[in-house]
Amino acid sequence: MHQHDSSINVNVAVLTVSDTREMEDDQSGDSIVASLEEANHQVVHRSLVSDESDEIAALVSGWAASPEIDAIIVTGGTGPSPRDVTPQAVLPLFADALPGFGELFRQLSYQEIGAAAMLSRADAGWIDVGLLRTPVFLLPGSPKAVGLAMGRLIIPQLSHLLTVCRGKKTI
């Protein structure tokens, strides 16, 4: 069993994807920021963009190329509606996927909301730019879903995931 180093402070960029929200009423983005800060991680960039695939992809790929950003969390645009384009924008950028994240998220969601959990396209993976490997999480826009993902999955594993992605020994 690996020992998890939770002492690493992670610099995170947070992106909200929405056609209807403004930064002032972005409860999901606020929840992500609060969870990260409570775990002693830093939010180094935060933005809100509309559900436009090119805009989402450009911002995420730019952040992934920045040495000051260790991880990216995106909220919104992961449902089944025609305007929900976050996975289409971001998944092609992934060097590889982290399928366990989406699987576990939907399992935990199912325990709370039942069969509606299958409508979520929450996902995770990493983007490689040169020697940089940046983990990226795609979360639903619902504050409750964000709380679940942050509290049960992302915060408990973020430092360890970054250690592994950066090629450091974990034992």
CSV table of N, CA and C in Angstrom, one decimal:
chain,number,residue,atom,x,y,z
A,1,MET,N,0.8,-1.2,0.0
A,1,MET,CA,0.0,0.0,0.0
A,1,MET,C,0.9,1.2,0.0
A,2,HIS,N,0.5,2.2,-0.8
A,2,HIS,CA,1.3,3.5,-0.9
A,2,HIS,C,1.0,4.4,0.3
A,3,GLN,N,2.0,5.0,0.8
A,3,GLN,CA,1.8,6.1,1.7
A,3,GLN,C,1.4,7.4,0.9
A,4,HIS,N,0.4,8.1,1.4
A,4,HIS,CA,0.0,9.3,0.7
A,4,HIS,C,0.5,10.5,1.4
A,5,ASP,N,1.2,11.3,0.6
A,5,ASP,CA,1.8,12.6,1.1
A,5,ASP,C,0.7,13.7,1.0
A,6,SER,N,0.0,14.0,2.0
A,6,SER,CA,-1.0,15.0,2.0
A,6,SER,C,-0.4,16.4,2.3
A,7,SER,N,0.9,16.5,2.5
A,7,SER,CA,1.5,17.7,2.9
A,7,SER,C,1.9,18.6,1.7
A,8,ILE,N,1.7,18.1,0.5
A,8,ILE,CA,2.1,18.9,-0.7
A,8,ILE,C,1.0,19.9,-0.9
A,9,ASN,N,1.3,21.2,-1.0
A,9,ASN,CA,0.4,22.2,-1.3
A,9,ASN,C,0.3,22.3,-2.9
A,10,VAL,N,-0.9,22.2,-3.4
A,10,VAL,CA,-1.1,22.2,-4.8
A,10,VAL,C,-1.6,23.5,-5.3
A,11,ASN,N,-1.0,24.0,-6.4
A,11,ASN,CA,-1.5,25.2,-7.1
A,11,ASN,C,-2.6,24.8,-8.1
A,12,VAL,N,-3.8,25.3,-8.0
A,12,VAL,CA,-4.9,24.8,-8.8
A,12,VAL,C,-5.5,26.0,-9.6
A,13,ALA,N,-5.9,25.7,-10.8
A,13,ALA,CA,-6.7,26.6,-11.6
A,13,ALA,C,-8.2,26.1,-11.6
A,14,VAL,N,-9.1,26.9,-11.4
A,14,VAL,CA,-10.5,26.5,-11.4
A,14,VAL,C,-11.3,27.2,-12.5
A,15,LEU,N,-12.0,26.4,-13.3
A,15,LEU,CA,-12.8,27.0,-14.4
A,15,LEU,C,-14.2,26.6,-14.2
A,16,THR,N,-15.1,27.5,-14.3
A,16,THR,CA,-16.6,27.3,-14.3
A,16,THR,C,-17.0,27.5,-15.8
A,17,VAL,N,-17.8,26.5,-16.3
A,17,VAL,CA,-18.3,26.6,-17.6
A,17,VAL,C,-19.8,26.7,-17.5
A,18,SER,N,-20.4,27.9,-17.9
A,18,SER,CA,-21.8,28.1,-17.8
A,18,SER,C,-22.3,29.2,-18.7
A,19,ASP,N,-23.4,29.1,-19.3
A,19,ASP,CA,-24.1,30.1,-20.1
A,19,ASP,C,-24.9,31.0,-19.2
A,20,THR,N,-25.2,30.6,-18.0
A,20,THR,CA,-26.2,31.3,-17.1
A,20,THR,C,-25.6,31.9,-15.9
A,21,ARG,N,-24.4,31.5,-15.5
A,21,ARG,CA,-23.8,32.0,-14.2
A,21,ARG,C,-22.9,33.2,-14.5
A,22,GLU,N,-22.7,34.0,-13.4
A,22,GLU,CA,-21.7,35.0,-13.4
A,22,GLU,C,-20.8,34.6,-12.2
A,23,MET,N,-19.6,35.2,-12.1
A,23,MET,CA,-18.7,34.9,-11.0
A,23,MET,C,-19.4,35.2,-9.7
A,24,GLU,N,-20.2,36.2,-9.6
A,24,GLU,CA,-20.9,36.6,-8.3
A,24,GLU,C,-21.8,35.5,-7.8
A,25,ASP,N,-22.4,34.7,-8.7
A,25,ASP,CA,-23.3,33.6,-8.2
A,25,ASP,C,-22.8,32.2,-8.6
A,26,ASP,N,-21.6,32.1,-8.7
A,26,ASP,CA,-20.9,30.8,-9.0
A,26,ASP,C,-20.7,29.9,-7.8
A,27,GLN,N,-21.8,29.3,-7.3
A,27,GLN,CA,-21.7,28.5,-6.0
A,27,GLN,C,-20.8,27.3,-6.2
A,28,SER,N,-20.8,26.7,-7.3
A,28,SER,CA,-19.9,25.5,-7.5
A,28,SER,C,-18.4,25.9,-7.5
A,29,GLY,N,-18.1,27.0,-8.2
A,29,GLY,CA,-16.7,27.5,-8.2
A,29,GLY,C,-16.3,27.9,-6.8
A,30,ASP,N,-17.2,28.6,-6.1
A,30,ASP,CA,-16.9,29.0,-4.7
A,30,ASP,C,-16.7,27.8,-3.8
A,31,SER,N,-17.5,26.7,-4.0
A,31,SER,CA,-17.3,25.5,-3.3
A,31,SER,C,-16.0,24.8,-3.5
A,32,ILE,N,-15.5,24.8,-4.8
A,32,ILE,CA,-14.2,24.2,-5.1
A,32,ILE,C,-13.1,25.0,-4.4
A,33,VAL,N,-13.2,26.4,-4.5
A,33,VAL,CA,-12.2,27.2,-3.9
A,33,VAL,C,-12.1,27.0,-2.4
A,34,ALA,N,-13.3,26.9,-1.8
A,34,ALA,CA,-13.3,26.7,-0.3
A,34,ALA,C,-12.7,25.4,0.1
A,35,SER,N,-13.0,24.3,-0.7
A,35,SER,CA,-12.5,23.0,-0.4
A,35,SER,C,-11.0,23.0,-0.5
A,36,LEU,N,-10.5,23.6,-1.6
A,36,LEU,CA,-9.0,23.7,-1.8
A,36,LEU,C,-8.3,24.4,-0.7
A,37,GLU,N,-8.9,25.6,-0.4
A,37,GLU,CA,-8.2,26.4,0.6
A,37,GLU,C,-8.3,25.8,2.0
A,38,GLU,N,-9.4,25.1,2.3
A,38,GLU,CA,-9.5,24.4,3.6
A,38,GLU,C,-8.4,23.3,3.7
A,39,ALA,N,-8.0,22.7,2.5
A,39,ALA,CA,-7.0,21.6,2.5
A,39,ALA,C,-5.6,22.2,2.3
A,40,ASN,N,-5.4,23.5,2.4
A,40,ASN,CA,-4.2,24.3,2.3
A,40,ASN,C,-3.6,24.2,0.9
A,41,HIS,N,-4.4,24.1,-0.1
A,41,HIS,CA,-4.0,24.3,-1.5
A,41,HIS,C,-4.3,25.7,-1.9
A,42,GLN,N,-3.7,26.1,-3.0
A,42,GLN,CA,-3.9,27.5,-3.5
A,42,GLN,C,-4.6,27.5,-4.8
A,43,VAL,N,-5.5,28.5,-4.9
A,43,VAL,CA,-6.2,28.7,-6.2
A,43,VAL,C,-5.4,29.9,-6.9
A,44,VAL,N,-4.7,29.5,-7.9
A,44,VAL,CA,-3.8,30.5,-8.6
A,44,VAL,C,-4.5,31.2,-9.8
A,45,HIS,N,-5.5,30.6,-10.3
A,45,HIS,CA,-6.3,31.2,-11.4
A,45,HIS,C,-7.7,30.7,-11.3
A,46,ARG,N,-8.7,31.6,-11.6
A,46,ARG,CA,-10.1,31.2,-11.6
A,46,ARG,C,-10.8,32.0,-12.7
A,47,SER,N,-11.5,31.3,-13.5
A,47,SER,CA,-12.2,31.9,-14.6
A,47,SER,C,-13.6,31.3,-14.8
A,48,LEU,N,-14.5,32.0,-15.5
A,48,LEU,CA,-15.8,31.6,-15.9
A,48,LEU,C,-15.9,31.8,-17.4
A,49,VAL,N,-16.3,30.8,-18.1
A,49,VAL,CA,-16.5,30.9,-19.6
A,49,VAL,C,-17.8,30.3,-20.0
A,50,SER,N,-18.3,30.7,-21.1
A,50,SER,CA,-19.6,30.1,-21.6
A,50,SER,C,-19.3,28.7,-22.2
A,51,ASP,N,-20.4,28.0,-22.5
A,51,ASP,CA,-20.3,26.7,-23.0
A,51,ASP,C,-19.9,26.7,-24.5
A,52,GLU,N,-18.7,27.1,-24.7
A,52,GLU,CA,-18.1,27.2,-26.1
A,52,GLU,C,-16.8,26.3,-26.1
A,53,SER,N,-16.9,25.3,-26.9
A,53,SER,CA,-15.8,24.3,-26.9
A,53,SER,C,-14.4,24.9,-27.1
A,54,ASP,N,-14.3,25.8,-28.1
A,54,ASP,CA,-13.0,26.3,-28.4
A,54,ASP,C,-12.4,27.2,-27.2
A,55,GLU,N,-13.3,27.9,-26.6
A,55,GLU,CA,-12.9,28.8,-25.5
A,55,GLU,C,-12.5,27.9,-24.3
A,56,ILE,N,-13.2,26.8,-24.0
A,56,ILE,CA,-12.8,25.9,-22.9
A,56,ILE,C,-11.5,25.3,-23.2
A,57,ALA,N,-11.3,24.7,-24.4
A,57,ALA,CA,-10.1,24.0,-24.7
A,57,ALA,C,-8.9,24.9,-24.7
A,58,ALA,N,-9.0,26.2,-25.2
A,58,ALA,CA,-7.9,27.1,-25.2
A,58,ALA,C,-7.5,27.5,-23.8
A,59,LEU,N,-8.4,27.7,-22.9
A,59,LEU,CA,-8.1,28.1,-21.5
A,59,LEU,C,-7.4,26.9,-20.8
A,60,VAL,N,-8.0,25.7,-20.9
A,60,VAL,CA,-7.5,24.5,-20.2
A,60,VAL,C,-6.1,24.2,-20.8
A,61,SER,N,-5.9,24.2,-22.1
A,61,SER,CA,-4.6,23.9,-22.6
A,61,SER,C,-3.5,24.9,-22.2
A,62,GLY,N,-3.9,26.2,-22.2
A,62,GLY,CA,-3.0,27.2,-21.7
A,62,GLY,C,-2.6,27.1,-20.3
A,63,TRP,N,-3.6,26.7,-19.4
A,63,TRP,CA,-3.3,26.5,-18.0
A,63,TRP,C,-2.4,25.3,-17.9
A,64,ALA,N,-2.6,24.2,-18.6
A,64,ALA,CA,-1.8,23.0,-18.5
A,64,ALA,C,-0.3,23.3,-18.9
A,65,ALA,N,-0.1,24.3,-19.8
A,65,ALA,CA,1.3,24.6,-20.2
A,65,ALA,C,2.0,25.5,-19.2
A,66,SER,N,1.3,26.0,-18.2
A,66,SER,CA,1.8,26.9,-17.2
A,66,SER,C,2.5,26.2,-16.1
A,67,PRO,N,3.8,26.4,-15.8
A,67,PRO,CA,4.5,25.8,-14.7
A,67,PRO,C,4.0,26.1,-13.4
A,68,GLU,N,3.2,27.2,-13.3
A,68,GLU,CA,2.7,27.6,-11.9
A,68,GLU,C,1.4,26.9,-11.6
A,69,ILE,N,0.8,26.1,-12.5
A,69,ILE,CA,-0.4,25.4,-12.2
A,69,ILE,C,-0.1,23.9,-12.2
A,70,ASP,N,-0.5,23.3,-11.0
A,70,ASP,CA,-0.3,21.9,-10.8
A,70,ASP,C,-1.4,21.0,-11.2
A,71,ALA,N,-2.7,21.6,-11.1
A,71,ALA,CA,-3.9,20.8,-11.4
A,71,ALA,C,-5.0,21.8,-11.8
A,72,ILE,N,-5.9,21.2,-12.6
A,72,ILE,CA,-7.0,22.0,-13.1
A,72,ILE,C,-8.3,21.3,-12.7
A,73,ILE,N,-9.3,22.1,-12.2
A,73,ILE,CA,-10.6,21.6,-11.9
A,73,ILE,C,-11.6,22.4,-12.7
A,74,VAL,N,-12.4,21.7,-13.5
A,74,VAL,CA,-13.5,22.4,-14.3
A,74,VAL,C,-14.8,21.9,-13.8
A,75,THR,N,-15.7,22.9,-13.6
A,75,THR,CA,-17.1,22.5,-13.2
A,75,THR,C,-18.1,23.1,-14.2
A,76,GLY,N,-19.0,22.2,-14.6
A,76,GLY,CA,-20.1,22.6,-15.5
A,76,GLY,C,-19.9,22.0,-16.9
A,77,GLY,N,-21.0,21.9,-17.6
A,77,GLY,CA,-20.9,21.4,-19.0
A,77,GLY,C,-20.7,19.9,-19.2
A,78,THR,N,-21.0,19.1,-18.1
A,78,THR,CA,-20.7,17.7,-18.2
A,78,THR,C,-22.0,16.9,-18.4
A,79,GLY,N,-23.1,17.5,-18.5
A,79,GLY,CA,-24.4,16.8,-18.6
A,79,GLY,C,-24.7,16.4,-20.1
A,80,PRO,N,-25.9,15.9,-20.3
A,80,PRO,CA,-26.2,15.4,-21.7
A,80,PRO,C,-26.9,16.4,-22.6
A,81,SER,N,-27.0,17.7,-22.2
A,81,SER,CA,-27.7,18.6,-23.1
A,81,SER,C,-26.8,19.0,-24.2
A,82,PRO,N,-27.3,19.5,-25.3
A,82,PRO,CA,-26.5,19.9,-26.5
A,82,PRO,C,-25.5,21.0,-26.1
A,83,ARG,N,-25.8,21.8,-25.1
A,83,ARG,CA,-24.8,22.9,-24.8
A,83,ARG,C,-23.7,22.4,-23.8
A,84,ASP,N,-23.8,21.2,-23.3
A,84,ASP,CA,-22.8,20.6,-22.4
A,84,ASP,C,-21.7,20.1,-23.2
A,85,VAL,N,-20.6,20.9,-23.4
A,85,VAL,CA,-19.5,20.5,-24.3
A,85,VAL,C,-18.2,20.4,-23.6
A,86,THR,N,-18.2,20.4,-22.3
A,86,THR,CA,-16.9,20.4,-21.6
A,86,THR,C,-16.1,19.1,-21.9
A,87,PRO,N,-16.7,17.9,-21.9
A,87,PRO,CA,-15.9,16.7,-22.2
A,87,PRO,C,-15.4,16.7,-23.7
A,88,GLN,N,-16.2,17.2,-24.6
A,88,GLN,CA,-15.8,17.3,-26.0
A,88,GLN,C,-14.6,18.2,-26.2
A,89,ALA,N,-14.6,19.3,-25.4
A,89,ALA,CA,-13.5,20.3,-25.4
A,89,ALA,C,-12.2,19.8,-24.8
A,90,VAL,N,-12.3,19.1,-23.7
A,90,VAL,CA,-11.1,18.8,-22.8
A,90,VAL,C,-10.6,17.4,-23.1
A,91,LEU,N,-11.4,16.4,-23.2
A,91,LEU,CA,-10.9,15.0,-23.4
A,91,LEU,C,-9.9,14.8,-24.5
A,92,PRO,N,-10.0,15.5,-25.7
A,92,PRO,CA,-9.0,15.4,-26.7
A,92,PRO,C,-7.6,15.9,-26.3
A,93,LEU,N,-7.6,16.7,-25.2
A,93,LEU,CA,-6.3,17.2,-24.7
A,93,LEU,C,-5.6,16.2,-23.8
A,94,PHE,N,-6.3,15.2,-23.3
A,94,PHE,CA,-5.7,14.3,-22.4
A,94,PHE,C,-4.7,13.4,-23.0
A,95,ALA,N,-3.5,13.3,-22.3
A,95,ALA,CA,-2.5,12.3,-22.7
A,95,ALA,C,-3.0,10.9,-22.3
A,96,ASP,N,-3.8,10.9,-21.2
A,96,ASP,CA,-4.4,9.6,-20.8
A,96,ASP,C,-5.5,10.0,-19.8
A,97,ALA,N,-6.4,9.0,-19.6
A,97,ALA,CA,-7.6,9.2,-18.7
A,97,ALA,C,-7.3,8.6,-17.4
A,98,LEU,N,-8.1,9.0,-16.4
A,98,LEU,CA,-8.1,8.4,-15.1
A,98,LEU,C,-9.5,7.9,-14.9
A,99,PRO,N,-9.9,6.8,-15.5
A,99,PRO,CA,-11.2,6.3,-15.5
A,99,PRO,C,-11.9,6.1,-14.2
A,100,GLY,N,-11.0,5.7,-13.2
A,100,GLY,CA,-11.6,5.4,-11.9
A,100,GLY,C,-12.3,6.6,-11.3
A,101,PHE,N,-11.9,7.8,-11.6
A,101,PHE,CA,-12.5,9.0,-11.0
A,101,PHE,C,-14.0,9.1,-11.4
A,102,GLY,N,-14.3,9.0,-12.7
A,102,GLY,CA,-15.7,9.1,-13.2
A,102,GLY,C,-16.5,7.9,-12.7
A,103,GLU,N,-15.9,6.7,-12.7
A,103,GLU,CA,-16.6,5.5,-12.2
A,103,GLU,C,-17.0,5.7,-10.7
A,104,LEU,N,-16.0,6.1,-9.9
A,104,LEU,CA,-16.3,6.3,-8.5
A,104,LEU,C,-17.3,7.5,-8.2
A,105,PHE,N,-17.1,8.5,-9.0
A,105,PHE,CA,-18.1,9.7,-8.8
A,105,PHE,C,-19.5,9.2,-9.1
A,106,ARG,N,-19.7,8.5,-10.2
A,106,ARG,CA,-21.1,8.0,-10.6
A,106,ARG,C,-21.6,7.0,-9.5
A,107,GLN,N,-20.7,6.2,-9.0
A,107,GLN,CA,-21.1,5.3,-8.0
A,107,GLN,C,-21.6,6.0,-6.7
A,108,LEU,N,-20.8,7.0,-6.3
A,108,LEU,CA,-21.2,7.8,-5.1
A,108,LEU,C,-22.4,8.6,-5.4
A,109,SER,N,-22.5,9.1,-6.6
A,109,SER,CA,-23.7,9.9,-6.9
A,109,SER,C,-25.0,9.0,-6.9
A,110,TYR,N,-24.8,7.8,-7.4
A,110,TYR,CA,-25.9,6.9,-7.5
A,110,TYR,C,-26.5,6.7,-6.1
A,111,GLN,N,-25.6,6.6,-5.1
A,111,GLN,CA,-26.0,6.4,-3.7
A,111,GLN,C,-26.9,7.5,-3.2
A,112,GLU,N,-26.6,8.7,-3.8
A,112,GLU,CA,-27.4,9.9,-3.3
A,112,GLU,C,-28.6,10.3,-4.2
A,113,ILE,N,-28.4,10.1,-5.5
A,113,ILE,CA,-29.5,10.6,-6.4
A,113,ILE,C,-30.1,9.5,-7.3
A,114,GLY,N,-29.6,8.3,-7.2
A,114,GLY,CA,-30.2,7.2,-7.9
A,114,GLY,C,-29.8,7.2,-9.4
A,115,ALA,N,-30.7,6.7,-10.2
A,115,ALA,CA,-30.3,6.5,-11.6
A,115,ALA,C,-29.9,7.7,-12.4
A,116,ALA,N,-30.3,8.9,-11.9
A,116,ALA,CA,-29.8,10.1,-12.6
A,116,ALA,C,-28.3,10.3,-12.6
A,117,ALA,N,-27.6,9.5,-11.8
A,117,ALA,CA,-26.1,9.6,-11.8
A,117,ALA,C,-25.6,9.2,-13.2
A,118,MET,N,-26.3,8.4,-13.9
A,118,MET,CA,-25.8,7.9,-15.2
A,118,MET,C,-25.7,9.1,-16.2
A,119,LEU,N,-26.4,10.2,-16.0
A,119,LEU,CA,-26.4,11.3,-16.9
A,119,LEU,C,-25.1,12.2,-16.8
A,120,SER,N,-24.3,11.9,-15.7
A,120,SER,CA,-23.0,12.7,-15.5
A,120,SER,C,-21.9,12.1,-16.4
A,121,ARG,N,-21.2,13.1,-17.0
A,121,ARG,CA,-20.0,12.7,-17.8
A,121,ARG,C,-18.8,13.3,-17.0
A,122,ALA,N,-18.8,13.2,-15.7
A,122,ALA,CA,-17.6,13.6,-14.9
A,122,ALA,C,-16.5,12.7,-15.3
A,123,ASP,N,-15.3,13.3,-15.4
A,123,ASP,CA,-14.2,12.6,-15.9
A,123,ASP,C,-12.9,13.2,-15.3
A,124,ALA,N,-11.8,12.5,-15.6
A,124,ALA,CA,-10.5,13.1,-15.1
A,124,ALA,C,-9.4,12.4,-16.0
A,125,GLY,N,-8.3,13.1,-16.1
A,125,GLY,CA,-7.1,12.6,-16.8
A,125,GLY,C,-6.0,13.6,-16.6
A,126,TRP,N,-5.0,13.5,-17.4
A,126,TRP,CA,-3.9,14.4,-17.4
A,126,TRP,C,-3.5,14.9,-18.7
A,127,ILE,N,-3.0,16.1,-18.8
A,127,ILE,CA,-2.4,16.7,-20.0
A,127,ILE,C,-0.9,16.8,-19.8
A,128,ASP,N,-0.2,16.3,-20.8
A,128,ASP,CA,1.3,16.4,-20.8
A,128,ASP,C,1.7,17.5,-21.8
A,129,VAL,N,2.4,18.5,-21.3
A,129,VAL,CA,3.0,19.5,-22.1
A,129,VAL,C,4.5,19.5,-21.8
A,130,GLY,N,5.3,19.1,-22.7
A,130,GLY,CA,6.7,19.0,-22.4
A,130,GLY,C,6.9,18.0,-21.2
A,131,LEU,N,7.6,18.5,-20.2
A,131,LEU,CA,7.8,17.7,-19.0
A,131,LEU,C,6.7,17.8,-18.0
A,132,LEU,N,5.8,18.7,-18.2
A,132,LEU,CA,4.7,19.0,-17.3
A,132,LEU,C,3.6,18.0,-17.5
A,133,ARG,N,3.1,17.4,-16.4
A,133,ARG,CA,2.0,16.5,-16.4
A,133,ARG,C,1.0,17.1,-15.4
A,134,THR,N,-0.2,17.6,-16.0
A,134,THR,CA,-1.2,18.3,-15.2
A,134,THR,C,-2.5,17.5,-15.1
A,135,PRO,N,-2.8,17.1,-13.9
A,135,PRO,CA,-4.1,16.4,-13.7
A,135,PRO,C,-5.3,17.4,-13.9
A,136,VAL,N,-6.3,16.9,-14.6
A,136,VAL,CA,-7.5,17.7,-14.9
A,136,VAL,C,-8.8,16.9,-14.4
A,137,PHE,N,-9.7,17.6,-13.7
A,137,PHE,CA,-10.9,17.0,-13.3
A,137,PHE,C,-12.1,17.8,-13.9
A,138,LEU,N,-13.0,17.0,-14.5
A,138,LEU,CA,-14.2,17.6,-15.0
A,138,LEU,C,-15.4,17.2,-14.1
A,139,LEU,N,-16.0,18.2,-13.5
A,139,LEU,CA,-17.1,18.0,-12.6
A,139,LEU,C,-18.4,18.6,-13.1
A,140,PRO,N,-19.6,18.0,-12.6
A,140,PRO,CA,-20.8,18.7,-13.0
A,140,PRO,C,-20.9,20.1,-12.4
A,141,GLY,N,-21.9,20.8,-12.8
A,141,GLY,CA,-22.1,22.2,-12.3
A,141,GLY,C,-22.9,22.3,-11.0
A,142,SER,N,-23.5,21.2,-10.6
A,142,SER,CA,-24.3,21.2,-9.4
A,142,SER,C,-23.4,21.4,-8.1
A,143,PRO,N,-23.7,22.4,-7.2
A,143,PRO,CA,-22.9,22.5,-6.0
A,143,PRO,C,-22.9,21.2,-5.2
A,144,LYS,N,-24.0,20.5,-5.1
A,144,LYS,CA,-24.0,19.2,-4.4
A,144,LYS,C,-23.0,18.2,-5.0
A,145,ALA,N,-23.0,18.1,-6.3
A,145,ALA,CA,-22.1,17.2,-7.0
A,145,ALA,C,-20.6,17.6,-6.8
A,146,VAL,N,-20.4,18.9,-6.8
A,146,VAL,CA,-19.0,19.4,-6.6
A,146,VAL,C,-18.6,19.1,-5.2
A,147,GLY,N,-19.5,19.3,-4.2
A,147,GLY,CA,-19.1,18.9,-2.8
A,147,GLY,C,-18.8,17.5,-2.7
A,148,LEU,N,-19.5,16.6,-3.3
A,148,LEU,CA,-19.3,15.2,-3.3
A,148,LEU,C,-17.9,14.9,-3.9
A,149,ALA,N,-17.6,15.4,-5.1
A,149,ALA,CA,-16.4,15.1,-5.8
A,149,ALA,C,-15.2,15.7,-5.0
A,150,MET,N,-15.3,16.9,-4.5
A,150,MET,CA,-14.2,17.5,-3.8
A,150,MET,C,-13.9,16.7,-2.5
A,151,GLY,N,-15.0,16.5,-1.7
A,151,GLY,CA,-14.8,15.9,-0.4
A,151,GLY,C,-14.5,14.5,-0.3
A,152,ARG,N,-15.0,13.7,-1.3
A,152,ARG,CA,-14.8,12.3,-1.2
A,152,ARG,C,-13.7,11.8,-2.1
A,153,LEU,N,-13.4,12.5,-3.2
A,153,LEU,CA,-12.4,12.0,-4.2
A,153,LEU,C,-11.2,12.9,-4.4
A,154,ILE,N,-11.4,14.1,-4.7
A,154,ILE,CA,-10.3,15.0,-5.1
A,154,ILE,C,-9.4,15.4,-4.0
A,155,ILE,N,-10.0,16.0,-3.0
A,155,ILE,CA,-9.1,16.5,-1.8
A,155,ILE,C,-8.4,15.3,-1.2
A,156,PRO,N,-9.0,14.2,-0.9
A,156,PRO,CA,-8.2,13.1,-0.3
A,156,PRO,C,-7.1,12.5,-1.1
A,157,GLN,N,-7.1,12.7,-2.5
A,157,GLN,CA,-6.1,12.2,-3.3
A,157,GLN,C,-5.2,13.2,-4.1
A,158,LEU,N,-5.5,14.4,-4.0
A,158,LEU,CA,-4.9,15.4,-4.9
A,158,LEU,C,-3.4,15.5,-4.7
A,159,SER,N,-2.9,15.6,-3.5
A,159,SER,CA,-1.4,15.7,-3.3
A,159,SER,C,-0.7,14.4,-3.7
A,160,HIS,N,-1.3,13.2,-3.4
A,160,HIS,CA,-0.7,12.0,-3.9
A,160,HIS,C,-0.7,11.9,-5.4
A,161,LEU,N,-1.8,12.2,-6.0
A,161,LEU,CA,-1.9,12.2,-7.5
A,161,LEU,C,-0.8,13.1,-8.1
A,162,LEU,N,-0.7,14.3,-7.6
A,162,LEU,CA,0.4,15.1,-8.1
A,162,LEU,C,1.8,14.5,-7.9
A,163,THR,N,2.0,14.0,-6.8
A,163,THR,CA,3.3,13.3,-6.5
A,163,THR,C,3.6,12.2,-7.6
A,164,VAL,N,2.6,11.4,-7.9
A,164,VAL,CA,2.7,10.3,-8.8
A,164,VAL,C,2.9,10.9,-10.2
A,165,CYS,N,2.1,11.9,-10.6
A,165,CYS,CA,2.1,12.5,-11.9
A,165,CYS,C,3.5,13.1,-12.2
A,166,ARG,N,4.1,13.6,-11.1
A,166,ARG,CA,5.4,14.3,-11.3
A,166,ARG,C,6.6,13.3,-11.2
A,167,GLY,N,6.2,12.0,-11.0
A,167,GLY,CA,7.3,11.0,-11.1
A,167,GLY,C,8.1,10.8,-9.8
A,168,LYS,N,7.5,11.2,-8.7
A,168,LYS,CA,8.3,11.1,-7.4
A,168,LYS,C,7.9,9.8,-6.8
A,169,LYS,N,8.8,9.2,-6.0
A,169,LYS,CA,8.5,8.0,-5.3
A,169,LYS,C,7.5,8.3,-4.2
A,170,THR,N,6.6,7.3,-4.0
A,170,THR,CA,5.5,7.4,-3.1
A,170,THR,C,5.6,6.5,-1.8
A,171,ILE,N,6.7,5.8,-1.7
A,171,ILE,CA,6.9,4.9,-0.5
A,171,ILE,C,8.2,5.3,0.1
